[in-house]
Short mmCIF file of C-alpha atoms in Angstrom, two decimals:
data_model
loop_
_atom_site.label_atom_id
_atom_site.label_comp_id
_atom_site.label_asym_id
_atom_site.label_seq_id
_atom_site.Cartn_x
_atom_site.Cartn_y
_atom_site.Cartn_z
CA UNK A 1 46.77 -32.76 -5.34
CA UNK A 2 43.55 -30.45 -5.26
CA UNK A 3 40.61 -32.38 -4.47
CA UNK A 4 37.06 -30.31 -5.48
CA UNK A 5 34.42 -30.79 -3.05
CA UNK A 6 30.95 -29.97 -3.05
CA UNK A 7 28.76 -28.92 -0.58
CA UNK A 8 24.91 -28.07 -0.49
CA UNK A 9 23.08 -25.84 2.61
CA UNK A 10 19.66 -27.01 3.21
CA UNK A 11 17.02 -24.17 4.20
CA UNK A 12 13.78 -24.08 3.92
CA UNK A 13 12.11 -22.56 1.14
CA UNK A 14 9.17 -21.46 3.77
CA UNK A 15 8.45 -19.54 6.62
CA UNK A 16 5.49 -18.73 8.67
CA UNK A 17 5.25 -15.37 10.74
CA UNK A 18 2.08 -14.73 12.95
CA UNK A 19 0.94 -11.30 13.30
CA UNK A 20 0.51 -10.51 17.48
CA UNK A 21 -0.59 -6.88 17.39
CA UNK A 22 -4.27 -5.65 18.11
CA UNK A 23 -5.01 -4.29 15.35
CA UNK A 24 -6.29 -6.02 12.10
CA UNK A 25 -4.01 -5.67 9.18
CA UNK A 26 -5.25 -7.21 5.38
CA UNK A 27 -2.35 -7.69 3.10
CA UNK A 28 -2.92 -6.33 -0.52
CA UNK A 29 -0.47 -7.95 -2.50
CA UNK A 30 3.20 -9.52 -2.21
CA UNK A 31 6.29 -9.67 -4.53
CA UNK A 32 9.48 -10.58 -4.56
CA UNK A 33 12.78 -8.87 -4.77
CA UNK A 34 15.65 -10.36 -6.69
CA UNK A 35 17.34 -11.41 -2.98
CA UNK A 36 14.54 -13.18 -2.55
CA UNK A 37 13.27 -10.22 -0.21
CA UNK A 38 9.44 -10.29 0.51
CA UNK A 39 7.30 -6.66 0.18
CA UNK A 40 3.82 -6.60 1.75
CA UNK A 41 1.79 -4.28 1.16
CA UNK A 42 -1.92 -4.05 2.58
CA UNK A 43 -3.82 -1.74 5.31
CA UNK A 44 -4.00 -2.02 8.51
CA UNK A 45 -7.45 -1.32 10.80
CA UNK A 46 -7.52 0.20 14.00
CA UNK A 47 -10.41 2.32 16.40
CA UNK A 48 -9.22 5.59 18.04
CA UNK A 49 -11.44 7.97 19.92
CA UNK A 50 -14.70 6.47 18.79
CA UNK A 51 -13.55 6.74 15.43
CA UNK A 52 -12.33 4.01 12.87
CA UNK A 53 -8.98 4.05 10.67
CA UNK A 54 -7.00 2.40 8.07
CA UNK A 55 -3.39 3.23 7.67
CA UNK A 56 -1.64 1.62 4.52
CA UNK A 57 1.31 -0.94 5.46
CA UNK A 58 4.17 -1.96 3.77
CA UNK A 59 6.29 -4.95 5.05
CA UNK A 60 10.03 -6.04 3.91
CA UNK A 61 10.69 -9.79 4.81
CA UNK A 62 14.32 -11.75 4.18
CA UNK A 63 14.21 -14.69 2.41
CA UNK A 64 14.57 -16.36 6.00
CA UNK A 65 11.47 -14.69 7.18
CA UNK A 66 12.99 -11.78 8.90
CA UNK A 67 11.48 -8.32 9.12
CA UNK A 68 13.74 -5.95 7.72
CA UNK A 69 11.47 -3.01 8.18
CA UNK A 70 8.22 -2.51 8.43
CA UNK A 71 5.82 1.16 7.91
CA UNK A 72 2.39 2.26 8.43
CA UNK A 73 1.30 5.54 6.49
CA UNK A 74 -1.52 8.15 6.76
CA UNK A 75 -1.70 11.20 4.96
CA UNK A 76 -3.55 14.34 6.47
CA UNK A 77 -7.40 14.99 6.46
CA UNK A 78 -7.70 11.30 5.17
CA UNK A 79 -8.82 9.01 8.21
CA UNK A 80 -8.08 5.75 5.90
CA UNK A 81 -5.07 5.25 3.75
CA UNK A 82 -5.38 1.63 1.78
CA UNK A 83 -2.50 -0.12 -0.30
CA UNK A 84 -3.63 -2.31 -3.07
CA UNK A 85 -0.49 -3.13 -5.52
CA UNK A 86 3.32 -2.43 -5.49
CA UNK A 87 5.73 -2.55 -8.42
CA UNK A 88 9.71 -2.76 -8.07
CA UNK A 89 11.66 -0.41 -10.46
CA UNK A 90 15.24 -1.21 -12.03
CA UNK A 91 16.44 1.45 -9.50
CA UNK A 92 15.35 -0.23 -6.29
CA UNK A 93 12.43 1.92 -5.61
CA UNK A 94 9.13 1.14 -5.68
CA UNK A 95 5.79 2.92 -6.69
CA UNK A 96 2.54 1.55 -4.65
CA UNK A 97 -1.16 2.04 -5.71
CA UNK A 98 -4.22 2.61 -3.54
CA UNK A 99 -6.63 5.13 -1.90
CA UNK A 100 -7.32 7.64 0.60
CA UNK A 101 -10.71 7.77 1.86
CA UNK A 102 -13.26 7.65 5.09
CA UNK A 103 -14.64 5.54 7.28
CA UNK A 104 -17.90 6.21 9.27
CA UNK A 105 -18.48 7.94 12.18
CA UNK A 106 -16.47 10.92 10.86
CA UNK A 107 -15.36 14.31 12.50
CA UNK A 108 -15.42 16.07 9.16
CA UNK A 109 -14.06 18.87 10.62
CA UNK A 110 -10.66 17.18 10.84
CA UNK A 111 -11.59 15.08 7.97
CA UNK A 112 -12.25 15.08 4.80
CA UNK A 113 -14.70 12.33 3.04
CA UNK A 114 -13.00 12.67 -0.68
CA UNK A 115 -12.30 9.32 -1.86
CA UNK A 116 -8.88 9.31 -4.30
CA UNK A 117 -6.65 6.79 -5.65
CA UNK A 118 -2.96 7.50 -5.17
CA UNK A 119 0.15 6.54 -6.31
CA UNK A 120 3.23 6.66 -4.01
CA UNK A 121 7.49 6.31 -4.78
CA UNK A 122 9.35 5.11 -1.61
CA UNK A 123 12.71 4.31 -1.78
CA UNK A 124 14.05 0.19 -0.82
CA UNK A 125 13.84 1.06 3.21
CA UNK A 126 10.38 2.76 2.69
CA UNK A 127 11.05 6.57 2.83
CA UNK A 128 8.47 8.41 1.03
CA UNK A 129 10.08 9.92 -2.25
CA UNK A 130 6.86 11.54 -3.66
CA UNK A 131 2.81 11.13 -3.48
CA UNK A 132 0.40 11.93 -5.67
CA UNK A 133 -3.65 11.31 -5.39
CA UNK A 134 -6.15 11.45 -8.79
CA UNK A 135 -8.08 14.14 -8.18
CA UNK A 136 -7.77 16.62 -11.41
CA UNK A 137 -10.88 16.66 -13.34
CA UNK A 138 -12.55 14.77 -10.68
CA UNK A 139 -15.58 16.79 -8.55
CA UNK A 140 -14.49 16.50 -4.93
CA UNK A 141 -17.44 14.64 -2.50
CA UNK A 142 -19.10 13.41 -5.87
CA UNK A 143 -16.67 11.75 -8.03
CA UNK A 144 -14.38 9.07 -6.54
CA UNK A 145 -11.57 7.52 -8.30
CA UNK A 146 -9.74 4.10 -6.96
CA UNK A 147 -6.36 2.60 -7.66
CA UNK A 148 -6.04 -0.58 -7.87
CA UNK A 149 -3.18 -2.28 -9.55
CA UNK A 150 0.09 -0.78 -11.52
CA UNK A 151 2.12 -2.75 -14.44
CA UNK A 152 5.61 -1.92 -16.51
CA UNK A 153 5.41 -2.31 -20.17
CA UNK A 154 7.94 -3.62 -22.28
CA UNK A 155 8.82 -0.14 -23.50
CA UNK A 156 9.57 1.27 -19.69
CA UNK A 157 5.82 2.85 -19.17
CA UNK A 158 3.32 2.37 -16.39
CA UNK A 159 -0.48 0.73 -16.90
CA UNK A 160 -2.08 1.87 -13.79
CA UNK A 161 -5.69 0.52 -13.25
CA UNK A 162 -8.53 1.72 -11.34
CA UNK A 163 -12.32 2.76 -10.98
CA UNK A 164 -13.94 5.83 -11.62
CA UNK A 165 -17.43 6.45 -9.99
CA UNK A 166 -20.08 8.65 -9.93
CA UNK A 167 -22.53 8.28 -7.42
CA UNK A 168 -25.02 10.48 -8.90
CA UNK A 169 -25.88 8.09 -11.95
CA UNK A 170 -24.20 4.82 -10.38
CA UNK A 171 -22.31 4.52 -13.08
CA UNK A 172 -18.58 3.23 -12.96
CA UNK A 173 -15.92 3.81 -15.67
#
């Protein structure tokens, strides 16, 4: 005879991981994968040569609470690269939202104090695929544009939200 047994594993549904670095990292925002996966994303703060920067940070946890890998970003002639929102596609990629900007005291000879929201695609172990920053239409040192959030409709397009500003009338759109 053929006896059916069942069993049940026990795990925890929780984990807690403390950060022991020196630097000061902000998480952003956090979803879920359908393996239960965790992706971070957020900024991380550091001071190098007198100078201050933010490189944007993207985490990818197991269910267990394992880092799988984990990636900090900077793009040229920016001195502080910020992630605000990520969004998994059906493909296993994922597009992120955020800015490039400055932080004070600046050598703006190395760089430069535009201030753009940009939209990334990395692939699921967090190879940049392609960038792009809002700039077209927008008047460089005057204008600054922000991301921060991105959404999938039902019919397969993006909502990306975000701030316009305009210093010279303090006026946000």
């Amino acid at each position: 005879t053929v006896q059916k047994t069942t069993a049940q594993a026990c795990i925890a549904d929780y984990f807690f991981t403390a950060y022991k670095g020196v630097y000061d990292q902000r998480i952003s925002r956090s979803i879920t994968t359908s393996r239960q996966e965790l992706i971070t994303v957020g900024s991380v703060f550091y001071q190098k040569d007198e100078m201050y920067f933010t490189d944007g940070w993207i985490t990818k946890i197991t269910a267990q609470g394992n880092i799988l890998w984990s990636k900090r970003y900077s793009f040229p002639r920016h001195n502080v690269v910020a992630f605000h929102d990520i969004l998994l596609l059906p493909d296993s990629t994922y597009f992120i939202v955020g800015t490039v900007s400055y932080l004070w005291p600046i050598d703006t000879l190395q760089y430069s104090r535009d201030h753009w929201g940009i939209l990334l695609h990395i692939d699921k172990q967090g190879r940049m695929l392609s960038s792009t920053q809002l700039s077209a239409r927008f008047e460089p040192l005057v204008e600054q544009t922000t991301l921060q959030s991105i959404s999938k409709t039902s019919n397969g397009d993006f909502i990306l939200c975000g701030v316009v500003t305009d210093p010279r009338n303090s006026r946000s759109t």
